[in-house]
């Protein structure tokens, strides 16, 4: 039952990850045009690592602080313009 209760947070984490990846792609595209010799591969490696760290932190928070999970998901939705369907 514990495992099942944590699964309800997966859509929120996936939506956050997708939003961060969109920001990542925009940032890399922008800097690729602005900086001569910009290392796209390194930028992708570093930013992907950061996205993983950020989403892991949110996943841990949602898993361990179930009482404020819905509030956290509401904040994620507002800050990252994530669809309302993730909270259902």
CSV table of N, CA and C in Angstrom, one decimal:
chain,number,residue,atom,x,y,z
A,1,UNK,N,0.8,-1.2,0.0
A,1,UNK,CA,0.0,0.0,0.0
A,1,UNK,C,0.9,1.3,0.0
A,2,UNK,N,2.0,1.2,0.7
A,2,UNK,CA,2.9,2.3,0.8
A,2,UNK,C,3.4,2.7,-0.6
A,3,UNK,N,3.8,1.6,-1.3
A,3,UNK,CA,4.4,1.8,-2.7
A,3,UNK,C,3.3,2.5,-3.6
A,4,UNK,N,2.1,2.1,-3.4
A,4,UNK,CA,1.0,2.6,-4.3
A,4,UNK,C,0.7,4.0,-4.0
A,5,UNK,N,0.8,4.5,-2.7
A,5,UNK,CA,0.6,5.9,-2.4
A,5,UNK,C,1.6,6.8,-3.0
A,6,UNK,N,2.8,6.3,-3.1
A,6,UNK,CA,3.9,7.1,-3.7
A,6,UNK,C,3.8,7.2,-5.2
A,7,UNK,N,3.1,6.2,-5.8
A,7,UNK,CA,3.0,6.2,-7.3
A,7,UNK,C,2.2,7.4,-7.8
A,8,UNK,N,1.3,7.9,-6.9
A,8,UNK,CA,0.4,9.0,-7.3
A,8,UNK,C,1.2,10.3,-7.6
A,9,UNK,N,2.5,10.4,-7.1
A,9,UNK,CA,3.3,11.5,-7.3
A,9,UNK,C,4.1,11.5,-8.6
A,10,UNK,N,4.2,10.3,-9.2
A,10,UNK,CA,5.0,10.1,-10.4
A,10,UNK,C,4.6,11.1,-11.5
A,11,UNK,N,3.3,11.3,-11.8
A,11,UNK,CA,3.0,12.2,-12.9
A,11,UNK,C,3.5,13.6,-12.6
A,12,UNK,N,3.4,14.1,-11.4
A,12,UNK,CA,3.9,15.4,-11.0
A,12,UNK,C,5.4,15.5,-11.3
A,13,UNK,N,6.2,14.5,-10.9
A,13,UNK,CA,7.6,14.5,-11.1
A,13,UNK,C,8.0,14.4,-12.5
A,14,UNK,N,7.2,13.6,-13.3
A,14,UNK,CA,7.5,13.5,-14.8
A,14,UNK,C,7.2,14.8,-15.4
A,15,UNK,N,6.1,15.5,-15.0
A,15,UNK,CA,5.7,16.8,-15.6
A,15,UNK,C,6.8,17.8,-15.2
A,16,UNK,N,7.3,17.8,-14.0
A,16,UNK,CA,8.4,18.7,-13.6
A,16,UNK,C,9.6,18.5,-14.5
A,17,UNK,N,10.0,17.2,-14.7
A,17,UNK,CA,11.2,16.8,-15.5
A,17,UNK,C,11.0,17.3,-16.9
A,18,UNK,N,9.8,17.1,-17.4
A,18,UNK,CA,9.6,17.6,-18.8
A,18,UNK,C,9.7,19.1,-18.9
A,19,UNK,N,9.2,19.8,-18.0
A,19,UNK,CA,9.3,21.3,-18.0
A,19,UNK,C,10.7,21.7,-17.9
A,20,UNK,N,11.5,21.1,-17.0
A,20,UNK,CA,12.9,21.4,-16.8
A,20,UNK,C,13.7,21.1,-18.1
A,21,UNK,N,13.3,20.0,-18.8
A,21,UNK,CA,14.0,19.6,-20.0
A,21,UNK,C,13.7,20.7,-21.1
A,22,UNK,N,12.5,21.2,-21.1
A,22,UNK,CA,12.2,22.3,-22.1
A,22,UNK,C,13.0,23.5,-21.8
A,23,UNK,N,13.2,23.9,-20.5
A,23,UNK,CA,14.0,25.0,-20.2
A,23,UNK,C,15.5,24.7,-20.6
A,24,UNK,N,15.9,23.5,-20.3
A,24,UNK,CA,17.3,23.1,-20.7
A,24,UNK,C,17.5,23.3,-22.2
A,25,UNK,N,16.6,22.8,-23.0
A,25,UNK,CA,16.7,22.9,-24.5
A,25,UNK,C,16.8,24.3,-25.0
A,26,UNK,N,15.9,25.1,-24.4
A,26,UNK,CA,15.9,26.5,-24.7
A,26,UNK,C,17.2,27.2,-24.4
A,27,UNK,N,17.7,26.9,-23.2
A,27,UNK,CA,18.9,27.5,-22.7
A,27,UNK,C,20.1,27.1,-23.6
A,28,UNK,N,20.2,25.8,-23.9
A,28,UNK,CA,21.3,25.3,-24.8
A,28,UNK,C,21.2,25.9,-26.2
A,29,UNK,N,20.0,26.0,-26.7
A,29,UNK,CA,19.8,26.6,-28.1
A,29,UNK,C,20.3,28.0,-28.1
A,30,UNK,N,19.9,28.8,-27.0
A,30,UNK,CA,20.2,30.2,-26.9
A,30,UNK,C,21.7,30.4,-26.8
A,31,UNK,N,22.4,29.6,-26.0
A,31,UNK,CA,23.8,29.8,-25.8
A,31,UNK,C,24.6,29.3,-27.0
A,32,UNK,N,24.1,28.3,-27.6
A,32,UNK,CA,24.7,27.8,-28.8
A,32,UNK,C,24.9,28.9,-29.9
A,33,UNK,N,23.8,29.7,-30.0
A,33,UNK,CA,23.8,30.8,-31.0
A,33,UNK,C,24.7,32.0,-30.5
A,34,UNK,N,24.8,32.2,-29.2
A,34,UNK,CA,25.5,33.3,-28.7
A,34,UNK,C,27.0,33.1,-28.5
A,35,UNK,N,27.4,31.9,-28.2
A,35,UNK,CA,28.8,31.6,-27.8
A,35,UNK,C,29.5,30.8,-28.8
A,36,UNK,N,30.6,31.4,-29.4
A,36,UNK,CA,31.5,30.6,-30.3
A,36,UNK,C,32.1,29.5,-29.6
A,37,UNK,N,32.0,28.3,-30.3
A,37,UNK,CA,32.7,27.1,-29.7
A,37,UNK,C,32.0,26.5,-28.5
A,38,UNK,N,30.7,26.9,-28.4
A,38,UNK,CA,29.9,26.4,-27.2
A,38,UNK,C,29.8,24.8,-27.3
A,39,UNK,N,30.1,24.2,-26.2
A,39,UNK,CA,30.2,22.7,-26.1
A,39,UNK,C,28.8,22.2,-25.7
A,40,UNK,N,28.0,21.9,-26.7
A,40,UNK,CA,26.6,21.5,-26.5
A,40,UNK,C,26.6,20.2,-25.7
A,41,UNK,N,27.5,19.3,-26.0
A,41,UNK,CA,27.5,18.0,-25.3
A,41,UNK,C,27.7,18.1,-23.8
A,42,UNK,N,28.7,18.9,-23.5
A,42,UNK,CA,29.0,19.1,-22.0
A,42,UNK,C,27.8,19.8,-21.4
A,43,UNK,N,27.3,20.8,-22.0
A,43,UNK,CA,26.1,21.6,-21.5
A,43,UNK,C,24.9,20.6,-21.2
A,44,UNK,N,24.7,19.7,-22.1
A,44,UNK,CA,23.6,18.7,-22.0
A,44,UNK,C,23.9,17.8,-20.8
A,45,UNK,N,25.2,17.3,-20.7
A,45,UNK,CA,25.5,16.4,-19.6
A,45,UNK,C,25.3,17.1,-18.2
A,46,UNK,N,25.8,18.3,-18.1
A,46,UNK,CA,25.7,19.0,-16.8
A,46,UNK,C,24.3,19.3,-16.5
A,47,UNK,N,23.5,19.9,-17.5
A,47,UNK,CA,22.2,20.3,-17.2
A,47,UNK,C,21.3,19.1,-17.0
A,48,UNK,N,21.5,18.0,-17.6
A,48,UNK,CA,20.7,16.7,-17.4
A,48,UNK,C,21.0,16.2,-16.0
A,49,UNK,N,22.2,16.3,-15.5
A,49,UNK,CA,22.6,15.9,-14.2
A,49,UNK,C,21.8,16.8,-13.2
A,50,UNK,N,21.8,18.1,-13.4
A,50,UNK,CA,21.1,19.0,-12.5
A,50,UNK,C,19.6,18.7,-12.5
A,51,UNK,N,19.0,18.4,-13.7
A,51,UNK,CA,17.6,18.1,-13.7
A,51,UNK,C,17.3,16.8,-12.9
A,52,UNK,N,18.2,15.9,-13.0
A,52,UNK,CA,18.0,14.6,-12.2
A,52,UNK,C,18.1,14.9,-10.7
A,53,UNK,N,19.0,15.7,-10.3
A,53,UNK,CA,19.2,16.1,-8.9
A,53,UNK,C,17.9,16.8,-8.4
A,54,UNK,N,17.4,17.8,-9.2
A,54,UNK,CA,16.2,18.6,-8.8
A,54,UNK,C,15.0,17.7,-8.7
A,55,UNK,N,14.8,16.8,-9.7
A,55,UNK,CA,13.6,16.0,-9.7
A,55,UNK,C,13.7,15.0,-8.5
A,56,UNK,N,14.9,14.5,-8.2
A,56,UNK,CA,15.1,13.5,-7.1
A,56,UNK,C,14.7,14.2,-5.8
A,57,UNK,N,15.2,15.4,-5.6
A,57,UNK,CA,14.9,16.2,-4.4
A,57,UNK,C,13.4,16.3,-4.2
A,58,UNK,N,12.7,16.7,-5.3
A,58,UNK,CA,11.2,16.8,-5.2
A,58,UNK,C,10.6,15.5,-4.9
A,59,UNK,N,11.0,14.4,-5.5
A,59,UNK,CA,10.5,13.1,-5.3
A,59,UNK,C,10.7,12.7,-3.9
A,60,UNK,N,11.8,12.9,-3.3
A,60,UNK,CA,12.1,12.6,-1.9
A,60,UNK,C,11.2,13.4,-1.0
A,61,UNK,N,11.0,14.7,-1.3
A,61,UNK,CA,10.1,15.5,-0.5
A,61,UNK,C,8.7,15.0,-0.5
A,62,UNK,N,8.2,14.7,-1.7
A,62,UNK,CA,6.8,14.2,-1.8
A,62,UNK,C,6.6,12.8,-1.1
A,63,UNK,N,7.7,12.0,-1.2
A,63,UNK,CA,7.6,10.7,-0.6
A,63,UNK,C,7.6,10.8,1.0
A,64,UNK,N,8.4,11.7,1.5
A,64,UNK,CA,8.6,11.7,2.9
A,64,UNK,C,7.7,12.7,3.7
A,65,UNK,N,7.1,13.6,2.9
A,65,UNK,CA,6.3,14.6,3.6
A,65,UNK,C,4.9,14.6,2.9
A,66,UNK,N,4.2,13.5,3.1
A,66,UNK,CA,2.9,13.3,2.5
A,66,UNK,C,1.9,14.4,2.8
A,67,UNK,N,2.0,15.0,4.0
A,67,UNK,CA,1.1,15.9,4.5
A,67,UNK,C,1.1,17.2,3.6
A,68,UNK,N,2.2,17.6,3.1
A,68,UNK,CA,2.3,18.8,2.3
A,68,UNK,C,2.4,18.5,0.8
A,69,UNK,N,2.3,17.2,0.4
A,69,UNK,CA,2.5,16.8,-1.0
A,69,UNK,C,1.6,17.6,-1.9
A,70,UNK,N,0.3,17.7,-1.6
A,70,UNK,CA,-0.6,18.4,-2.5
A,70,UNK,C,-0.2,19.9,-2.7
A,71,UNK,N,0.2,20.5,-1.6
A,71,UNK,CA,0.6,21.9,-1.6
A,71,UNK,C,1.9,22.0,-2.5
A,72,UNK,N,2.8,21.1,-2.4
A,72,UNK,CA,4.0,21.1,-3.2
A,72,UNK,C,3.7,20.9,-4.6
A,73,UNK,N,2.8,20.0,-4.9
A,73,UNK,CA,2.4,19.8,-6.3
A,73,UNK,C,1.7,21.1,-6.9
A,74,UNK,N,0.9,21.7,-6.1
A,74,UNK,CA,0.2,23.0,-6.5
A,74,UNK,C,1.3,24.0,-6.8
A,75,UNK,N,2.3,24.1,-6.0
A,75,UNK,CA,3.4,25.1,-6.3
A,75,UNK,C,4.1,24.7,-7.6
A,76,UNK,N,4.4,23.5,-7.8
A,76,UNK,CA,5.1,23.0,-9.0
A,76,UNK,C,4.2,23.4,-10.2
A,77,UNK,N,2.9,23.2,-10.1
A,77,UNK,CA,2.0,23.5,-11.2
A,77,UNK,C,2.1,25.0,-11.6
A,78,UNK,N,2.1,25.8,-10.5
A,78,UNK,CA,2.1,27.3,-10.8
A,78,UNK,C,3.4,27.8,-11.3
A,79,UNK,N,4.5,27.3,-10.7
A,79,UNK,CA,5.8,27.8,-11.1
A,79,UNK,C,6.2,27.3,-12.4
A,80,UNK,N,5.9,26.1,-12.8
A,80,UNK,CA,6.4,25.5,-14.0
A,80,UNK,C,5.3,25.4,-15.1
A,81,UNK,N,4.1,26.0,-14.8
A,81,UNK,CA,3.0,25.9,-15.8
A,81,UNK,C,2.7,24.5,-16.2
A,82,UNK,N,2.6,23.6,-15.2
A,82,UNK,CA,2.3,22.2,-15.4
A,82,UNK,C,0.8,22.0,-15.4
A,83,UNK,N,0.4,21.1,-16.2
A,83,UNK,CA,-1.1,20.8,-16.3
A,83,UNK,C,-1.7,20.4,-15.0
A,84,UNK,N,-2.9,20.8,-14.8
A,84,UNK,CA,-3.7,20.5,-13.6
A,84,UNK,C,-3.9,19.0,-13.4
A,85,UNK,N,-3.8,18.2,-14.4
A,85,UNK,CA,-4.1,16.8,-14.4
A,85,UNK,C,-3.2,16.0,-13.5
A,86,UNK,N,-2.1,16.5,-13.1
A,86,UNK,CA,-1.1,15.7,-12.4
A,86,UNK,C,-1.5,15.4,-10.9
A,87,UNK,N,-2.4,16.2,-10.4
A,87,UNK,CA,-2.8,16.1,-9.0
A,87,UNK,C,-4.0,15.1,-8.8
A,88,UNK,N,-4.4,14.4,-9.9
A,88,UNK,CA,-5.6,13.5,-9.8
A,88,UNK,C,-5.2,12.1,-9.6
